[in-house]
């Protein structure tokens, strides 16, 4: 049966291949628009509150600052939603971006030192500076604080950070392609891995681990409890102030509202909500 002249239709297979891409584009646009509106509303509300406070002549204590570091292969957008929630909770926020794939961890730390030092200098007298890192970002924070220790250091929250090294990184390091991914190779569980070389923190650290996964690809490598990329046991850290396991995936924890609530609670009180 021939189609009328001038009309063409895509095959079912072609439509099925295009639909996932279309859904992703629409989801991305929707997320960006929603986030932009939320941030705009939050900034407007903050400006109104500031104007009201100034008019009444009431002095306010300086707000604590929070520096956020994303994980492997991500950008500042990865923690944009968490950053917005921290801003709404009353924190001044900074997002540090770094090359997380093709540079050794030592090089990453050297690259971010200046920017993180600048963040620390922006904190007004009487306020503290906190740090929040997702996955690799948590290790970079620990490496930075081993070199630099702000006098007004507050608390640190690590989200899905492989503090004992990554078994997945051990596995991937066997691949030939890993030669071009030095950061991944440095995340292994061996004695030469970044995690094993960092000193035990002597500041307040809260660790959040996830125990949900959308794939069973690494079940054999990670064991029973993991977030799809990092095992719960690997996130544990000696002398950590508090620890909590939440029903989230490695990627999902970044945008999860309950996780954000826990981050805020620890930064304020040094304890997670129970």
CSV table of C-alpha atoms in Angstrom, one decimal:
chain,number,residue,atom,x,y,z
A,1,UNK,CA,0.0,0.0,0.0
A,2,UNK,CA,1.6,3.3,-1.1
A,3,UNK,CA,1.4,6.5,1.0
A,4,UNK,CA,-0.2,9.6,-0.4
A,5,UNK,CA,2.3,11.9,-2.2
A,6,UNK,CA,4.1,14.3,0.0
A,7,UNK,CA,3.7,12.3,3.3
A,8,UNK,CA,6.4,10.4,5.0
A,9,UNK,CA,6.4,8.4,8.2
A,10,UNK,CA,9.1,7.1,10.4
A,11,UNK,CA,9.4,3.4,11.0
A,12,UNK,CA,8.5,2.0,14.4
A,13,UNK,CA,12.1,1.2,15.1
A,14,UNK,CA,13.2,4.7,14.3
A,15,UNK,CA,10.5,6.2,16.5
A,16,UNK,CA,11.6,4.0,19.4
A,17,UNK,CA,15.2,5.1,19.0
A,18,UNK,CA,14.3,8.8,19.0
A,19,UNK,CA,11.9,8.7,21.9
A,20,UNK,CA,14.5,8.2,24.7
A,21,UNK,CA,16.5,11.2,23.3
A,22,UNK,CA,13.4,13.3,23.1
A,23,UNK,CA,12.4,12.4,26.6
A,24,UNK,CA,15.9,13.3,27.9
A,25,UNK,CA,15.8,16.7,26.1
A,26,UNK,CA,12.4,17.5,27.5
A,27,UNK,CA,13.4,16.4,31.0
A,28,UNK,CA,16.6,18.5,30.8
A,29,UNK,CA,14.8,21.6,29.7
A,30,UNK,CA,12.1,21.1,32.3
A,31,UNK,CA,14.7,20.7,35.1
A,32,UNK,CA,16.6,23.8,33.9
A,33,UNK,CA,13.5,25.9,33.7
A,34,UNK,CA,12.2,24.7,37.1
A,35,UNK,CA,15.6,25.3,38.8
A,36,UNK,CA,16.0,28.7,37.2
A,37,UNK,CA,12.6,29.8,38.5
A,38,UNK,CA,13.3,28.4,41.9
A,39,UNK,CA,16.7,30.1,42.2
A,40,UNK,CA,15.2,33.4,41.0
A,41,UNK,CA,12.4,33.1,43.5
A,42,UNK,CA,14.9,32.3,46.3
A,43,UNK,CA,17.1,35.2,45.4
A,44,UNK,CA,14.1,37.6,45.2
A,45,UNK,CA,12.9,36.4,48.6
A,46,UNK,CA,16.3,36.8,50.1
A,47,UNK,CA,16.6,40.3,48.7
A,48,UNK,CA,13.2,41.2,50.2
A,49,UNK,CA,14.1,39.8,53.5
A,50,UNK,CA,17.4,41.7,53.5
A,51,UNK,CA,15.7,44.9,52.7
A,52,UNK,CA,13.2,44.4,55.5
A,53,UNK,CA,15.9,43.6,58.0
A,54,UNK,CA,17.9,46.7,56.9
A,55,UNK,CA,14.8,48.9,57.3
A,56,UNK,CA,14.2,47.7,60.8
A,57,UNK,CA,17.8,48.2,61.8
A,58,UNK,CA,18.1,44.6,63.2
A,59,UNK,CA,21.6,43.2,63.1
A,60,UNK,CA,21.9,39.7,61.8
A,61,UNK,CA,24.7,37.2,62.5
A,62,UNK,CA,26.8,36.5,59.4
A,63,UNK,CA,25.7,33.5,57.4
A,64,UNK,CA,27.9,30.4,57.2
A,65,UNK,CA,29.4,29.6,53.8
A,66,UNK,CA,29.4,26.2,52.1
A,67,UNK,CA,31.8,25.0,49.4
A,68,UNK,CA,30.5,22.2,47.2
A,69,UNK,CA,32.6,19.9,45.0
A,70,UNK,CA,31.1,17.6,42.4
A,71,UNK,CA,32.1,14.0,41.6
A,72,UNK,CA,33.9,12.2,38.8
A,73,UNK,CA,33.0,13.3,35.3
A,74,UNK,CA,30.5,16.0,36.5
A,75,UNK,CA,30.2,19.7,36.5
A,76,UNK,CA,28.8,22.4,38.8
A,77,UNK,CA,25.3,21.6,37.6
A,78,UNK,CA,25.6,18.2,39.3
A,79,UNK,CA,25.1,19.8,42.7
A,80,UNK,CA,22.9,22.8,41.5
A,81,UNK,CA,19.8,21.5,43.3
A,82,UNK,CA,21.6,20.8,46.5
A,83,UNK,CA,23.2,24.2,46.3
A,84,UNK,CA,19.9,25.8,45.9
A,85,UNK,CA,18.5,24.0,48.9
A,86,UNK,CA,21.4,25.1,51.0
A,87,UNK,CA,20.9,28.7,49.9
A,88,UNK,CA,17.3,28.5,50.9
A,89,UNK,CA,18.4,27.2,54.3
A,90,UNK,CA,20.4,30.4,54.8
A,91,UNK,CA,23.9,29.4,53.7
A,92,UNK,CA,26.1,31.3,51.3
A,93,UNK,CA,27.2,28.8,48.7
A,94,UNK,CA,30.2,28.3,46.4
A,95,UNK,CA,30.6,25.6,43.7
A,96,UNK,CA,34.2,24.6,42.7
A,97,UNK,CA,34.7,23.0,39.3
A,98,UNK,CA,37.7,20.8,38.4
A,99,UNK,CA,38.9,18.4,35.7
A,100,UNK,CA,37.9,15.1,37.2
A,101,UNK,CA,38.9,12.7,34.4
A,102,UNK,CA,42.2,13.3,32.8
A,103,UNK,CA,44.3,14.7,35.7
A,104,UNK,CA,45.9,13.0,38.7
A,105,UNK,CA,44.3,13.8,42.1
A,106,UNK,CA,47.5,15.8,43.1
A,107,UNK,CA,47.0,18.0,40.1
A,108,UNK,CA,43.3,18.4,40.8
A,109,UNK,CA,44.1,19.6,44.4
A,110,UNK,CA,46.8,22.0,43.0
A,111,UNK,CA,44.2,23.4,40.6
A,112,UNK,CA,41.5,24.0,43.1
A,113,UNK,CA,43.6,25.4,46.0
A,114,UNK,CA,43.5,29.0,44.7
A,115,UNK,CA,39.7,28.9,44.2
A,116,UNK,CA,39.0,27.3,47.5
A,117,UNK,CA,41.3,29.7,49.2
A,118,UNK,CA,39.3,32.5,47.6
A,119,UNK,CA,36.1,31.0,49.0
A,120,UNK,CA,37.5,30.9,52.5
A,121,UNK,CA,38.6,34.5,52.3
A,122,UNK,CA,35.1,35.6,51.4
A,123,UNK,CA,33.7,34.3,54.7
A,124,UNK,CA,33.0,37.3,57.0
A,125,UNK,CA,34.3,37.4,60.5
A,126,UNK,CA,32.1,35.4,62.9
A,127,UNK,CA,30.9,33.0,60.2
A,128,UNK,CA,32.2,29.5,59.4
A,129,UNK,CA,33.1,27.7,56.2
A,130,UNK,CA,31.7,24.2,55.6
A,131,UNK,CA,32.5,21.7,52.8
A,132,UNK,CA,30.2,19.3,51.0
A,133,UNK,CA,31.5,16.8,48.5
A,134,UNK,CA,29.9,14.1,46.4
A,135,UNK,CA,31.9,11.0,45.6
A,136,UNK,CA,35.4,12.0,44.4
A,137,UNK,CA,34.6,15.6,45.5
A,138,UNK,CA,34.7,14.4,49.1
A,139,UNK,CA,38.3,13.0,48.7
A,140,UNK,CA,39.4,16.3,47.1
A,141,UNK,CA,38.0,18.2,50.0
A,142,UNK,CA,39.9,15.9,52.4
A,143,UNK,CA,43.1,16.3,50.4
A,144,UNK,CA,42.6,20.1,50.4
A,145,UNK,CA,42.0,20.3,54.2
A,146,UNK,CA,45.1,18.2,54.7
A,147,UNK,CA,47.1,21.0,53.1
A,148,UNK,CA,45.0,24.0,54.1
A,149,UNK,CA,43.1,24.4,57.3
A,150,UNK,CA,40.9,27.4,57.5
A,151,UNK,CA,40.8,29.0,61.0
A,152,UNK,CA,37.1,29.2,60.7
A,153,UNK,CA,36.5,25.7,59.5
A,154,UNK,CA,33.1,24.4,60.2
A,155,UNK,CA,31.9,20.9,59.3
A,156,UNK,CA,32.3,18.5,56.3
A,157,UNK,CA,29.7,16.3,54.7
A,158,UNK,CA,30.7,13.5,52.4
A,159,UNK,CA,28.1,12.0,50.1
A,160,UNK,CA,28.8,8.6,48.7
A,161,UNK,CA,32.6,9.2,49.0
A,162,UNK,CA,34.8,6.0,48.7
A,163,UNK,CA,36.8,6.8,51.8
A,164,UNK,CA,38.3,3.3,51.7
A,165,UNK,CA,38.9,3.3,47.9
A,166,UNK,CA,36.6,2.2,45.1
A,167,UNK,CA,36.3,-1.5,44.1
A,168,UNK,CA,34.7,-0.3,40.9
A,169,UNK,CA,37.8,1.7,40.1
A,170,UNK,CA,39.9,-1.4,40.8
A,171,UNK,CA,37.8,-3.3,38.2
A,172,UNK,CA,37.9,-0.5,35.6
A,173,UNK,CA,41.6,-0.1,36.0
A,174,UNK,CA,42.0,-3.5,34.4
A,175,UNK,CA,40.7,-2.1,31.1
A,176,UNK,CA,43.1,-0.7,28.6
A,177,UNK,CA,41.0,2.5,28.3
A,178,UNK,CA,41.8,3.3,31.9
A,179,UNK,CA,45.3,4.4,30.8
A,180,UNK,CA,43.6,7.6,29.7
A,181,UNK,CA,41.7,8.0,32.9
A,182,UNK,CA,44.3,8.6,35.6
A,183,UNK,CA,41.8,9.9,38.1
A,184,UNK,CA,39.8,6.6,38.0
A,185,UNK,CA,43.0,4.6,38.5
A,186,UNK,CA,43.9,6.7,41.5
A,187,UNK,CA,40.6,5.9,43.2
A,188,UNK,CA,41.4,2.2,43.8
A,189,UNK,CA,41.5,0.4,47.1
A,190,UNK,CA,45.3,-0.2,47.0
A,191,UNK,CA,47.9,1.4,49.3
A,192,UNK,CA,48.8,3.8,46.4
A,193,UNK,CA,45.2,5.0,46.0
A,194,UNK,CA,44.2,8.5,47.0
A,195,UNK,CA,41.8,7.4,49.7
A,196,UNK,CA,44.5,5.3,51.5
A,197,UNK,CA,47.0,8.2,51.4
A,198,UNK,CA,44.8,10.8,53.1
A,199,UNK,CA,45.2,11.4,56.8
A,200,UNK,CA,42.3,10.7,59.2
A,201,UNK,CA,40.3,13.9,59.6
A,202,UNK,CA,40.6,15.7,62.9
A,203,UNK,CA,37.6,17.9,62.1
A,204,UNK,CA,33.9,17.1,62.2
A,205,UNK,CA,32.8,14.9,59.4
A,206,UNK,CA,29.4,13.4,58.6
A,207,UNK,CA,29.1,10.6,56.0
A,208,UNK,CA,26.0,9.8,54.0
A,209,UNK,CA,25.9,6.5,52.2
A,210,UNK,CA,23.3,5.1,49.8
A,211,UNK,CA,22.0,1.5,49.6
A,212,UNK,CA,19.9,1.6,46.5
A,213,UNK,CA,20.9,0.7,42.9
A,214,UNK,CA,19.1,0.7,39.6
A,215,UNK,CA,21.5,-1.9,38.2
A,216,UNK,CA,23.0,-5.1,39.3
A,217,UNK,CA,26.1,-4.6,37.1
A,218,UNK,CA,28.5,-4.3,40.0
A,219,UNK,CA,26.7,-6.4,42.6
A,220,UNK,CA,29.4,-9.1,42.6
A,221,UNK,CA,32.1,-6.4,43.1
A,222,UNK,CA,30.4,-4.2,45.7
A,223,UNK,CA,28.6,-6.8,47.8
A,224,UNK,CA,25.1,-6.6,49.3
A,225,UNK,CA,24.8,-2.9,50.4
A,226,UNK,CA,25.8,-0.3,47.8
A,227,UNK,CA,24.5,2.7,45.8
A,228,UNK,CA,25.4,1.3,42.4
A,229,UNK,CA,28.9,2.7,42.5
A,230,UNK,CA,30.2,2.7,46.0
A,231,UNK,CA,29.7,0.1,48.8
A,232,UNK,CA,28.3,1.3,52.1
A,233,UNK,CA,31.4,-0.1,53.9
A,234,UNK,CA,33.7,1.9,51.6
A,235,UNK,CA,32.1,5.2,52.7
A,236,UNK,CA,32.9,4.7,56.4
A,237,UNK,CA,35.7,6.8,57.9
A,238,UNK,CA,37.6,6.5,61.1
A,239,UNK,CA,36.6,9.0,63.7
A,240,UNK,CA,33.7,10.3,61.6
A,241,UNK,CA,31.3,12.3,63.8
A,242,UNK,CA,28.1,10.8,62.4
A,243,UNK,CA,27.1,8.2,59.7
A,244,UNK,CA,23.8,7.5,58.1
A,245,UNK,CA,22.6,5.1,55.3
A,246,UNK,CA,19.8,6.4,53.1
A,247,UNK,CA,17.6,4.7,50.4
A,248,UNK,CA,19.2,6.5,47.5
A,249,UNK,CA,21.5,5.7,44.5
A,250,UNK,CA,24.9,7.2,43.9
A,251,UNK,CA,23.6,9.7,41.4
A,252,UNK,CA,20.2,10.2,43.0
A,253,UNK,CA,21.5,11.3,46.4
A,254,UNK,CA,22.8,14.6,44.8
A,255,UNK,CA,19.2,15.8,44.2
A,256,UNK,CA,17.3,14.0,46.9
A,257,UNK,CA,15.4,16.3,49.3
A,258,UNK,CA,15.8,14.0,52.3
A,259,UNK,CA,19.6,13.9,51.7
A,260,UNK,CA,19.7,17.7,51.5
A,261,UNK,CA,17.8,17.9,54.8
A,262,UNK,CA,20.4,15.6,56.4
A,263,UNK,CA,23.3,17.7,55.0
A,264,UNK,CA,21.7,20.9,56.4
A,265,UNK,CA,21.1,19.2,59.8
A,266,UNK,CA,24.7,18.1,60.1
A,267,UNK,CA,26.1,21.5,59.1
A,268,UNK,CA,24.0,23.1,61.7
A,269,UNK,CA,24.2,20.7,64.6
A,270,UNK,CA,27.0,18.1,63.9
A,271,UNK,CA,24.4,15.3,63.8
A,272,UNK,CA,22.1,13.7,61.3
A,273,UNK,CA,18.3,13.5,61.8
A,274,UNK,CA,17.0,10.3,63.4
